[in-house]
Short mmCIF file of C-alpha atoms in Angstrom, two decimals:
data_model
loop_
_atom_site.label_atom_id
_atom_site.label_comp_id
_atom_site.label_asym_id
_atom_site.label_seq_id
_atom_site.Cartn_x
_atom_site.Cartn_y
_atom_site.Cartn_z
CA MET A 1 -21.67 20.01 97.40
CA LYS A 2 -19.64 23.05 98.29
CA TYR A 3 -15.88 22.89 98.78
CA GLY A 4 -14.09 25.16 101.26
CA PHE A 5 -10.91 25.58 103.27
CA ILE A 6 -10.15 25.90 106.98
CA ILE A 7 -6.82 27.27 108.16
CA ASP A 8 -6.08 26.20 111.70
CA ASN A 9 -3.78 28.90 113.00
CA ARG A 10 -3.32 26.83 116.23
CA LYS A 11 -1.20 24.41 114.25
CA CYS A 12 0.42 26.45 111.44
CA ILE A 13 4.20 26.77 111.97
CA GLY A 14 4.91 28.99 108.95
CA CYS A 15 7.00 26.34 107.17
CA HIS A 16 5.83 27.54 103.66
CA ALA A 17 5.40 23.94 102.55
CA CYS A 18 1.98 24.88 101.13
CA THR A 19 3.49 27.70 99.08
CA THR A 20 6.18 25.35 97.70
CA ALA A 21 3.73 22.59 96.93
CA CYS A 22 1.38 25.00 95.13
CA LYS A 23 4.22 26.38 93.00
CA SER A 24 5.40 22.87 92.15
CA GLU A 25 1.87 21.57 91.32
CA HIS A 26 0.91 24.43 89.07
CA ASP A 27 4.36 25.56 87.86
CA VAL A 28 3.72 29.03 89.28
CA PRO A 29 6.38 31.51 88.10
CA VAL A 30 8.85 33.23 90.46
CA GLY A 31 7.50 36.54 91.77
CA VAL A 32 3.79 35.58 92.03
CA ASN A 33 1.88 33.22 94.31
CA ARG A 34 -1.42 31.33 94.34
CA THR A 35 -0.96 30.75 98.06
CA TYR A 36 1.60 32.06 100.52
CA VAL A 37 2.11 32.41 104.31
CA LYS A 38 1.82 35.96 105.61
CA GLN A 39 3.78 36.54 108.81
CA VAL A 40 2.96 39.25 111.34
CA GLU A 41 4.77 39.92 114.63
CA LYS A 42 2.94 41.57 117.50
CA GLY A 43 3.37 42.14 121.25
CA GLU A 44 5.82 44.08 123.36
CA PHE A 45 9.36 42.85 123.91
CA PRO A 46 9.97 40.32 125.38
CA ASN A 47 6.37 39.08 125.20
CA THR A 48 6.05 38.85 121.40
CA ARG A 49 4.50 36.30 119.05
CA ARG A 50 4.60 35.58 115.39
CA ILE A 51 1.26 34.87 113.56
CA PHE A 52 1.14 32.82 110.43
CA SER A 53 -1.81 33.18 108.04
CA VAL A 54 -2.14 31.26 104.81
CA MET A 55 -3.47 33.60 102.12
CA ARG A 56 -5.24 32.44 98.99
CA CYS A 57 -8.41 32.62 96.92
CA ASN A 58 -11.45 32.50 99.23
CA HIS A 59 -13.61 30.67 96.61
CA CYS A 60 -16.49 33.07 97.49
CA THR A 61 -20.13 32.08 97.06
CA ASP A 62 -20.78 35.51 95.58
CA ALA A 63 -17.42 35.96 93.86
CA PRO A 64 -17.01 39.57 92.57
CA CYS A 65 -14.24 38.41 90.24
CA VAL A 66 -16.74 36.17 88.40
CA GLU A 67 -19.25 38.96 88.12
CA ILE A 68 -16.81 41.54 86.73
CA CYS A 69 -14.95 39.23 84.29
CA PRO A 70 -16.04 40.27 80.81
CA VAL A 71 -15.29 37.02 79.01
CA GLU A 72 -16.25 34.24 81.52
CA ALA A 73 -12.63 33.45 82.07
CA LEU A 74 -13.55 33.08 85.74
CA TYR A 75 -16.55 30.98 86.66
CA THR A 76 -18.03 29.16 89.69
CA ARG A 77 -18.30 25.38 89.27
CA GLU A 78 -21.27 23.40 90.63
CA ASP A 79 -19.09 22.21 93.53
CA GLY A 80 -18.43 25.82 94.61
CA ILE A 81 -14.85 26.04 93.29
CA VAL A 82 -14.08 29.33 91.55
CA ASP A 83 -12.02 28.22 88.56
CA PHE A 84 -10.56 30.04 85.56
CA ASP A 85 -9.97 29.47 81.84
CA ASN A 86 -6.82 31.23 80.74
CA ASN A 87 -7.68 30.57 77.07
CA ARG A 88 -10.41 33.19 77.36
CA CYS A 89 -8.70 35.76 79.60
CA ILE A 90 -7.93 39.17 77.95
CA GLY A 91 -5.73 40.46 80.80
CA CYS A 92 -7.95 43.38 81.70
CA LYS A 93 -7.12 43.03 85.41
CA SER A 94 -10.69 43.77 86.40
CA CYS A 95 -10.87 40.62 88.50
CA MET A 96 -7.79 41.80 90.45
CA GLN A 97 -9.57 45.05 91.23
CA ALA A 98 -12.77 43.25 92.20
CA CYS A 99 -11.17 40.72 94.58
CA PRO A 100 -11.07 42.16 98.15
CA TYR A 101 -8.48 39.54 99.08
CA ASP A 102 -5.77 40.17 96.48
CA ALA A 103 -5.95 36.56 95.43
CA LEU A 104 -5.37 37.03 91.69
CA TYR A 105 -2.29 37.86 89.72
CA ILE A 106 -1.15 38.20 86.14
CA ASP A 107 0.93 35.19 85.09
CA PRO A 108 4.11 36.68 83.59
CA ASP A 109 4.43 33.78 81.18
CA SER A 110 0.89 33.82 79.66
CA ASN A 111 -0.11 37.41 80.53
CA THR A 112 -3.41 36.07 81.76
CA ALA A 113 -5.02 36.09 85.21
CA ALA A 114 -4.46 33.17 87.51
CA LYS A 115 -5.17 32.18 91.13
CA CYS A 116 -5.76 29.15 93.36
CA ASN A 117 -8.34 26.85 91.76
CA TYR A 118 -8.50 24.38 94.65
CA CYS A 119 -6.41 21.96 92.62
CA ALA A 120 -9.61 21.10 90.73
CA HIS A 121 -7.71 18.51 88.63
CA ARG A 122 -6.86 16.61 91.80
CA ILE A 123 -10.37 16.91 93.24
CA GLU A 124 -11.86 15.39 90.16
CA VAL A 125 -9.82 12.16 90.66
CA GLY A 126 -10.58 12.04 94.41
CA ARG A 127 -7.38 13.55 95.79
CA GLU A 128 -6.92 16.60 98.05
CA PRO A 129 -5.32 19.89 97.06
CA ALA A 130 -1.53 19.77 97.07
CA CYS A 131 -1.23 22.23 99.94
CA VAL A 132 -3.47 20.01 102.18
CA THR A 133 -1.43 16.87 101.36
CA VAL A 134 1.95 18.45 102.08
CA CYS A 135 1.10 20.38 105.29
CA PRO A 136 3.09 18.65 108.07
CA GLU A 137 0.74 19.90 110.88
CA HIS A 138 -2.60 19.28 109.22
CA ALA A 139 -3.22 23.05 109.55
CA ILE A 140 -5.08 23.16 106.20
CA ILE A 141 -8.37 21.32 106.03
CA ALA A 142 -10.32 21.04 102.79
CA GLY A 143 -13.51 19.29 101.80
CA ASP A 144 -17.21 19.41 101.23
CA MET A 145 -18.72 21.76 103.78
CA GLU A 146 -22.29 20.54 103.08
CA ASN A 147 -21.46 16.88 103.94
CA PRO A 148 -21.87 16.49 107.74
CA ASN A 149 -19.45 13.54 107.76
CA THR A 150 -16.39 15.55 106.53
CA GLU A 151 -13.81 16.94 108.88
CA ILE A 152 -14.29 20.51 107.54
CA SER A 153 -18.03 20.37 108.19
CA GLN A 154 -17.54 19.10 111.76
CA LEU A 155 -14.89 21.78 112.51
CA LEU A 156 -17.21 24.52 111.25
CA ALA A 157 -19.93 23.20 113.53
CA ARG A 158 -17.71 23.01 116.67
CA GLN A 159 -15.12 25.78 116.27
CA GLN A 160 -15.37 29.56 116.19
CA VAL A 161 -14.04 30.71 112.85
CA LYS A 162 -13.26 34.00 111.23
CA VAL A 163 -13.23 35.09 107.57
CA ARG A 164 -11.46 37.99 105.91
CA LYS A 165 -13.52 41.19 105.18
CA PRO A 166 -17.00 39.79 105.88
CA GLU A 167 -18.39 43.32 105.26
CA LYS A 168 -17.75 42.84 101.54
CA GLY A 169 -20.67 40.45 101.28
CA THR A 170 -18.81 37.94 99.21
CA ASN A 171 -19.60 34.99 101.50
CA PRO A 172 -15.99 33.59 101.45
CA ASN A 173 -15.42 29.88 101.90
CA LEU A 174 -11.98 30.21 103.49
CA PHE A 175 -12.19 30.09 107.30
CA TYR A 176 -9.60 30.66 110.01
CA ILE A 177 -9.53 29.03 113.42
CA ASP A 178 -7.82 31.36 115.91
CA GLY A 179 -7.49 34.00 113.13
CA ASP A 180 -5.88 37.22 114.32
CA GLU A 181 -7.20 40.64 113.07
CA ALA A 182 -3.58 41.92 112.95
CA SER A 183 -2.86 39.44 110.22
CA LEU A 184 -6.28 39.02 108.49
CA ASN A 185 -6.79 42.80 108.11
CA PRO A 186 -4.19 44.39 105.84
CA GLU A 187 -4.87 47.84 107.28
CA ALA A 188 -3.86 46.70 110.75
CA THR A 189 -0.16 46.74 109.82
CA ASP A 190 2.05 48.88 107.72
CA LYS A 191 3.99 47.59 104.77
CA SER A 192 7.06 45.87 106.03
CA GLY A 193 10.47 47.39 105.49
CA PRO A 194 13.53 45.53 104.14
CA SER A 195 14.49 42.56 106.29
CA LEU A 196 15.62 38.96 106.01
CA TRP A 197 12.08 37.65 106.20
CA ASN A 198 10.43 39.81 103.57
CA SER A 199 13.22 40.13 101.02
CA GLN A 200 10.94 38.72 98.31
CA ALA A 201 8.99 41.98 98.37
CA ARG A 202 12.20 43.80 97.34
CA GLY A 203 12.58 41.95 94.10
CA VAL A 204 14.76 39.02 93.11
CA GLY A 205 18.43 39.51 94.03
CA HIS A 206 17.84 42.95 95.68
CA TYR A 207 18.13 41.90 99.26
CA ALA A 208 21.53 40.21 98.80
CA LYS A 209 22.94 43.59 97.91
CA TYR A 210 21.09 45.26 100.75
CA ALA A 211 22.31 42.69 103.35
CA GLU A 212 25.89 43.07 102.18
CA LYS A 213 25.58 46.87 102.61
CA MET A 214 24.12 46.38 106.12
CA VAL A 215 27.07 44.24 107.23
CA HIS A 216 29.57 46.88 106.30
CA THR A 217 27.52 49.89 107.55
CA ASN A 218 28.27 51.16 111.00
CA ASP A 219 24.96 53.07 111.07
CA ASP A 220 22.98 49.76 111.19
CA VAL A 221 25.11 48.61 114.06
CA ASN A 222 24.59 51.85 115.94
CA LEU A 223 20.82 51.68 115.42
CA LEU A 224 20.67 48.09 116.69
CA GLN A 225 22.79 49.06 119.77
CA MET A 226 20.34 51.88 120.50
CA VAL A 227 17.47 49.42 120.50
CA ILE A 228 19.33 47.00 122.73
CA ASP A 229 20.03 49.86 125.13
CA ASN A 230 16.35 50.72 125.06
CA ASP A 231 17.27 54.26 123.85
CA LEU A 232 14.10 54.48 121.73
CA GLN A 233 14.16 58.23 121.37
CA ALA A 234 17.55 58.22 119.72
CA ALA A 235 16.55 55.25 117.63
CA TYR A 236 13.42 56.97 116.37
CA GLN A 237 15.45 59.96 115.30
CA LYS A 238 17.61 57.64 113.29
CA LYS A 239 14.98 55.38 111.82
CA GLU A 240 14.18 57.60 108.83
CA THR A 241 17.32 56.30 107.06
CA GLU A 242 17.37 52.88 108.69
CA ASN A 243 15.09 49.82 109.13
CA PRO A 244 12.31 50.74 111.59
CA ASN A 245 11.41 47.05 112.22
CA TYR A 246 13.74 46.75 115.24
CA ILE A 247 11.73 49.40 117.04
CA ASP A 248 8.23 48.04 116.40
CA VAL A 249 8.94 44.89 118.43
CA LEU A 250 9.74 47.00 121.46
CA THR A 251 6.73 49.30 121.11
CA GLY A 252 4.24 46.45 120.64
CA LYS A 253 3.09 47.68 117.23
CA ALA A 254 2.11 44.78 114.98
CA ARG A 255 4.24 44.58 111.87
CA ARG A 256 4.44 42.45 108.79
CA VAL A 257 7.66 40.49 108.46
CA TYR A 258 6.81 38.36 105.42
CA ASP A 259 4.27 39.31 102.78
CA THR A 260 3.49 38.93 99.09
CA PRO A 261 5.07 41.40 96.66
CA ASP A 262 3.08 44.52 96.00
CA LYS A 263 1.34 44.38 92.65
CA GLY A 264 1.43 48.12 92.32
CA ILE A 265 -0.87 50.24 90.08
CA LEU A 266 -2.94 47.80 88.00
CA TRP A 267 -4.85 50.42 86.01
CA GLY A 268 -2.41 53.13 85.07
CA TRP A 269 -2.30 56.10 82.73
CA GLU A 270 -4.06 54.22 79.92
CA VAL A 271 -7.25 53.94 82.05
CA SER A 272 -7.00 57.60 83.12
CA ALA A 273 -6.62 58.60 79.45
CA TYR A 274 -9.52 56.35 78.37
CA VAL A 275 -11.87 57.91 80.93
CA MET A 276 -10.80 61.37 79.67
CA THR A 277 -11.27 60.57 75.99
CA LYS A 278 -14.56 58.82 76.72
CA ALA A 279 -15.81 61.95 78.54
CA ILE A 280 -14.91 64.13 75.47
CA ALA A 281 -16.57 61.73 73.05
CA ALA A 282 -19.82 61.73 75.02
CA GLY A 283 -19.68 65.46 75.76
CA ALA A 284 -19.06 66.43 72.12
CA PHE A 285 -22.44 65.02 71.26
CA LEU A 286 -24.34 66.06 74.38
CA ILE A 287 -23.46 69.76 74.22
CA PRO A 288 -25.01 70.34 70.70
CA PHE A 289 -27.98 68.13 71.74
CA ILE A 290 -28.60 70.30 74.79
CA ALA A 291 -28.31 73.38 72.61
CA MET A 292 -30.90 72.06 70.23
CA LEU A 293 -33.23 71.25 73.10
CA LEU A 294 -32.96 74.88 74.17
CA ASN A 295 -33.88 75.96 70.64
CA TYR A 296 -30.45 77.24 69.66
CA GLU A 297 -29.79 77.14 65.92
CA ILE A 298 -26.98 74.62 65.32
CA SER A 299 -25.43 74.71 61.88
CA SER A 300 -24.68 71.61 59.82
CA THR A 301 -21.00 72.39 60.13
CA THR A 302 -21.23 72.32 63.95
CA LYS A 303 -23.16 69.04 63.82
CA LEU A 304 -20.49 67.50 61.64
CA TRP A 305 -17.79 68.71 63.99
CA SER A 306 -19.75 67.10 66.80
CA VAL A 307 -19.81 63.73 64.97
CA GLY A 308 -16.10 64.00 63.98
CA ILE A 309 -14.95 64.84 67.51
CA SER A 310 -17.10 62.06 69.07
CA LEU A 311 -15.88 59.40 66.65
CA GLY A 312 -12.21 60.53 66.87
CA PHE A 313 -12.16 60.46 70.65
CA LEU A 314 -14.16 57.27 70.68
CA ALA A 315 -11.41 55.64 68.55
CA LEU A 316 -8.84 56.94 71.08
CA THR A 317 -10.92 55.42 73.87
CA GLY A 318 -10.82 52.01 72.17
CA LEU A 319 -7.10 52.37 71.58
CA PHE A 320 -6.37 53.12 75.27
CA LEU A 321 -8.64 50.23 76.35
CA VAL A 322 -6.78 47.79 74.12
CA MET A 323 -3.37 49.20 75.24
CA ASP A 324 -4.26 48.49 78.89
CA LEU A 325 -4.93 44.78 78.16
CA ASP A 326 -2.22 42.30 78.86
CA ARG A 327 -3.59 40.17 76.03
CA PRO A 328 -4.67 42.78 73.43
CA ASP A 329 -4.80 40.05 70.78
CA ARG A 330 -7.98 38.83 72.44
CA PHE A 331 -9.83 42.21 72.80
CA LEU A 332 -12.66 41.07 70.54
CA ASN A 333 -13.63 38.42 73.14
CA VAL A 334 -15.43 41.25 75.00
CA LEU A 335 -17.91 41.52 72.16
CA LEU A 336 -17.84 37.94 70.85
CA ARG A 337 -17.74 36.01 74.11
CA PRO A 338 -19.52 38.39 76.49
CA GLN A 339 -20.39 37.83 80.15
CA TRP A 340 -23.34 40.15 80.48
CA ASN A 341 -23.07 40.85 84.20
CA SER A 342 -19.79 42.69 83.60
CA TRP A 343 -20.00 46.42 83.00
CA LEU A 344 -16.91 46.11 80.89
CA VAL A 345 -19.06 44.17 78.37
CA LYS A 346 -21.94 46.64 78.70
CA GLY A 347 -19.48 49.47 78.22
CA GLY A 348 -17.98 47.83 75.12
CA TYR A 349 -21.35 47.50 73.49
CA THR A 350 -22.28 51.08 74.57
CA ILE A 351 -19.13 52.36 72.80
CA THR A 352 -19.95 50.33 69.68
CA ILE A 353 -23.63 51.35 69.50
CA PHE A 354 -22.92 55.06 70.27
CA GLY A 355 -20.27 55.09 67.52
CA LEU A 356 -22.72 53.53 65.08
CA LEU A 357 -25.52 55.94 65.92
CA ALA A 358 -23.22 59.04 65.73
CA THR A 359 -22.04 57.76 62.26
CA VAL A 360 -25.65 57.48 61.08
CA TRP A 361 -26.43 60.98 62.32
CA GLY A 362 -23.33 62.38 60.64
CA ALA A 363 -24.45 60.73 57.37
CA MET A 364 -27.94 62.16 57.71
CA VAL A 365 -26.54 65.70 58.33
CA TYR A 366 -24.12 65.37 55.37
CA PHE A 367 -26.81 64.20 52.93
CA GLU A 368 -29.39 66.59 54.43
CA ILE A 369 -31.81 63.88 55.56
CA SER A 370 -34.09 65.24 58.28
CA SER A 371 -36.65 62.39 58.50
CA GLY A 372 -36.40 60.66 61.86
CA GLU A 373 -33.52 62.86 63.12
CA THR A 374 -35.33 63.74 66.34
CA VAL A 375 -35.81 60.11 67.35
CA LEU A 376 -32.25 59.30 66.40
CA LEU A 377 -30.90 62.22 68.46
CA TRP A 378 -32.82 61.11 71.60
CA VAL A 379 -31.59 57.44 71.28
CA THR A 380 -28.04 58.65 70.67
CA ALA A 381 -28.25 61.01 73.63
CA PHE A 382 -29.20 58.05 75.86
CA PHE A 383 -26.21 56.10 74.75
CA ALA A 384 -24.01 59.20 75.14
CA VAL A 385 -25.03 59.49 78.80
CA MET A 386 -24.42 55.70 79.28
CA LEU A 387 -21.00 56.17 77.64
CA ALA A 388 -20.26 58.94 80.08
CA ILE A 389 -21.25 57.08 83.27
CA TYR A 390 -20.83 53.30 82.65
CA THR A 391 -17.32 53.33 84.14
CA ALA A 392 -18.80 54.34 87.45
CA PHE A 393 -20.76 51.09 87.53
CA LEU A 394 -17.64 49.17 86.44
CA PHE A 395 -15.71 50.71 89.31
CA ALA A 396 -18.59 49.84 91.67
CA GLN A 397 -18.10 46.17 90.68
CA ALA A 398 -14.45 46.50 91.79
CA LYS A 399 -15.28 45.61 95.40
CA GLY A 400 -11.65 45.57 96.41
CA ARG A 401 -11.46 49.38 96.06
CA ASP A 402 -13.74 50.96 98.69
CA PHE A 403 -13.35 54.53 97.44
CA TRP A 404 -14.87 53.57 94.06
CA GLN A 405 -18.10 52.55 95.75
CA SER A 406 -19.13 56.16 95.98
CA PRO A 407 -22.77 56.76 94.95
CA SER A 408 -21.82 60.10 93.45
CA LEU A 409 -19.28 58.61 91.00
CA ALA A 410 -21.84 58.46 88.14
CA LEU A 411 -22.61 62.19 88.59
CA HIS A 412 -18.85 62.85 88.78
CA MET A 413 -18.31 61.25 85.36
CA LEU A 414 -21.45 62.79 83.74
CA VAL A 415 -20.50 66.32 84.71
CA HIS A 416 -16.97 65.71 83.50
CA SER A 417 -18.42 64.83 80.12
CA ILE A 418 -20.40 68.02 80.02
CA MET A 419 -17.28 70.01 81.04
CA ALA A 420 -15.15 68.26 78.46
CA GLY A 421 -17.66 68.66 75.69
CA THR A 422 -18.03 72.36 76.45
CA ALA A 423 -14.29 72.82 76.57
CA ILE A 424 -13.67 71.05 73.31
CA PHE A 425 -16.33 73.10 71.46
CA ALA A 426 -15.04 76.35 72.96
CA LEU A 427 -11.70 75.49 71.34
CA VAL A 428 -13.32 74.36 68.07
CA SER A 429 -15.33 77.57 67.92
CA LEU A 430 -12.02 79.38 67.31
CA ILE A 431 -11.98 77.55 63.93
CA ILE A 432 -15.61 77.60 62.94
CA GLY A 433 -16.20 81.08 64.42
CA THR A 434 -19.81 80.89 65.64
CA GLU A 435 -20.17 83.74 68.19
CA ASP A 436 -23.85 82.84 68.99
CA TRP A 437 -22.66 79.43 70.01
CA MET A 438 -20.42 80.90 72.72
CA VAL A 439 -23.39 82.08 74.92
CA ILE A 440 -24.57 78.59 75.74
CA LEU A 441 -21.01 77.32 76.10
CA LYS A 442 -20.21 79.90 78.75
CA THR A 443 -23.40 79.24 80.70
CA THR A 444 -22.98 75.49 80.54
CA MET A 445 -19.37 75.71 81.63
CA ILE A 446 -20.24 77.85 84.65
CA LEU A 447 -23.06 75.53 85.74
CA ALA A 448 -20.91 72.41 85.11
CA LEU A 449 -18.05 73.78 87.19
CA ILE A 450 -20.36 74.60 90.10
CA VAL A 451 -21.84 71.08 89.98
CA ASN A 452 -18.40 69.52 89.71
CA ILE A 453 -17.09 71.41 92.75
CA PHE A 454 -20.17 70.33 94.71
CA THR A 455 -19.66 66.72 93.61
CA MET A 456 -16.01 66.67 94.65
CA ILE A 457 -16.89 68.14 98.03
CA THR A 458 -19.56 65.44 98.47
CA GLU A 459 -17.10 62.61 97.50
CA LEU A 460 -14.40 63.80 99.86
CA THR A 461 -16.44 64.92 102.86
CA MET A 462 -19.20 62.31 103.01
CA THR A 463 -19.01 59.72 105.74
CA HIS A 464 -16.95 56.87 104.31
CA PRO A 465 -17.91 53.31 105.22
CA SER A 466 -14.43 52.00 105.68
CA THR A 467 -10.98 53.06 106.88
CA ALA A 468 -9.65 52.20 103.34
CA ALA A 469 -11.85 54.83 101.73
CA HIS A 470 -11.01 57.34 104.48
CA THR A 471 -7.28 56.65 103.89
CA VAL A 472 -7.75 57.39 100.20
CA VAL A 473 -9.33 60.75 101.08
CA LYS A 474 -6.41 61.64 103.34
CA MET A 475 -4.00 60.56 100.55
CA ILE A 476 -5.74 62.93 98.13
CA THR A 477 -6.14 65.94 100.40
CA LYS A 478 -3.14 65.60 102.65
CA GLY A 479 -0.87 62.88 101.37
CA ARG A 480 1.08 62.01 98.21
CA TYR A 481 -1.55 63.52 95.84
CA LYS A 482 -2.18 66.71 97.74
CA ASN A 483 -0.12 69.02 95.48
CA LEU A 484 -1.61 67.62 92.29
CA PHE A 485 -5.12 67.82 93.80
CA TRP A 486 -5.04 71.28 95.27
CA PHE A 487 -3.12 72.90 92.49
CA ALA A 488 -4.11 71.12 89.28
CA VAL A 489 -7.61 69.90 90.17
CA VAL A 490 -9.04 72.49 92.54
CA CYS A 491 -7.23 75.70 91.50
CA LEU A 492 -6.36 75.26 87.81
CA GLY A 493 -9.17 72.97 86.82
CA ASN A 494 -12.12 74.44 88.76
CA VAL A 495 -11.74 77.58 90.82
CA ILE A 496 -9.75 79.74 88.43
CA PRO A 497 -11.94 78.95 85.36
CA LEU A 498 -15.11 79.56 87.34
CA VAL A 499 -13.86 82.88 88.72
CA LEU A 500 -12.63 84.06 85.27
CA LEU A 501 -15.99 83.19 83.65
CA LEU A 502 -18.02 84.89 86.36
CA ILE A 503 -15.92 88.09 86.26
CA GLU A 504 -15.35 88.50 82.54
CA PRO A 505 -17.03 85.89 80.29
CA THR A 506 -15.32 86.83 77.03
CA SER A 507 -14.40 84.40 74.24
CA THR A 508 -10.76 84.64 75.14
CA ILE A 509 -11.47 83.86 78.79
CA LEU A 510 -13.63 80.87 77.71
CA THR A 511 -10.79 79.51 75.63
CA VAL A 512 -8.27 79.81 78.49
CA SER A 513 -10.76 78.37 80.94
CA SER A 514 -11.40 75.38 78.60
CA ILE A 515 -7.75 74.49 78.47
CA LEU A 516 -7.51 74.69 82.26
CA VAL A 517 -10.65 72.54 82.65
CA LEU A 518 -9.29 69.80 80.42
CA VAL A 519 -6.08 69.71 82.49
CA GLY A 520 -8.13 69.55 85.63
CA ILE A 521 -10.28 66.68 84.35
CA TYR A 522 -7.27 64.53 83.47
CA ALA A 523 -5.62 65.28 86.82
CA THR A 524 -8.80 64.37 88.68
CA GLU A 525 -9.15 61.06 86.84
CA LYS A 526 -5.56 60.24 87.45
CA ILE A 527 -5.92 60.76 91.19
CA TRP A 528 -9.36 59.04 91.45
CA ILE A 529 -8.09 55.98 89.61
CA GLU A 530 -4.59 55.69 91.12
CA ALA A 531 -5.12 56.59 94.79
CA PRO A 532 -7.50 53.71 95.71
CA GLN A 533 -5.11 51.23 94.19
CA ARG A 534 -2.44 52.17 96.69
CA ILE A 535 -4.46 50.64 99.54
CA PRO A 536 -3.15 47.12 100.26
CA LEU A 537 -5.72 44.32 99.88
CA ALA A 538 -3.76 41.57 101.63
#
């Protein structure tokens, strides 16, 4: 048995009965939706059409939300329904990043994830999902796809159907008859501007004020008259301050006229800060470890500083992780109720084990115990490397964000740990005053900066597999992040420190370069985490 949906776009009239029934059945709060009807207009005036597409969870066979969920709050039932348990959810929002279809949301009442669950409680008593029952045109068909006697199975055998984003490899079980790419592909249309049909995306009560302003504004009347008179050139000149949707109908450009509210940045500054502090924690151990491998004499004081810095920034890492959760009271579920396929769980245990090993090494150094130190250092170094790079594998599980699927992301995070560790010890050396220590720090910083520049060039110039990833690159280099990228990341964080260290590698120059490098690392992580989240998934 495997349940699925068919949306017959030949019949859908866009009445929103399914949306209303879903909200009523599950008491879905205002502002979020388990299912909704997306509306797109296309064609050239007067030959235009409106396309209705019901959007909801695809109940994927290989659901990425299930794989990434750290606490098994999301799971696949034996009948193929992807269900959720909000009593386990910690509100980490990983599932929302993993879903390529933007099907999940955070319930504002419980602060836990939620989505369409196929009305599992109705299925179990032999009834159909509420949206199927209420649809006046029988445009939503549900049932067991593996039973040849069901309507959905027969339609799948006879009709040509489409799914959303088949390239993601999720094997979705939501199919569209007569599905239109302009509606199913979110990148085919721009975000809609303010209008009567998409007022929900402007926030509750917002559009009423906007509409009132339009009625009393002569500029809107003038713009509309320009469109009616087919004076498009004048209308285009005016559209920067007005609603451009009038014009798109005349030019034939497909446009959204009703859409779900934008969820915005899910992982904000807390995640950027946590990646930064995690890099420092790992690097603060790896730099002395590399020095000892190269037969540099590392004093006990330096070793204790290494342990103290690692543990201090590890504590900050945990703090930022908990701060980012919408249910921080449940953060221990990651360790006590783990779902081992999730890299969030593997990362949580990596943080814990590394912290324990670093504490043991600090105790051995303090009490001058040398027996077994070499073995301990190698084991701790392994977990330090894992601490530095595990987030790259977590991001790779977030299939909704194409830019994060970069194969060089692990190297990106490892070299940032080396740079951060070197920078921190360059600043600490001002306190402990070990001049011999500065030689390896300067060399390591120069090499790390060269590798980091090469890694960034690779990430931004490699052939990207999707238009979404390519759009993120344009956003970074030419769009809204260009100033932060070229000034803070490229110039301040990489080029200037490298040039200074190559020309005059003094202790003062290393100190200045270290401060600039830390600024550059945080700016990089901010951009790399935020920019991909600005690409619409639905």
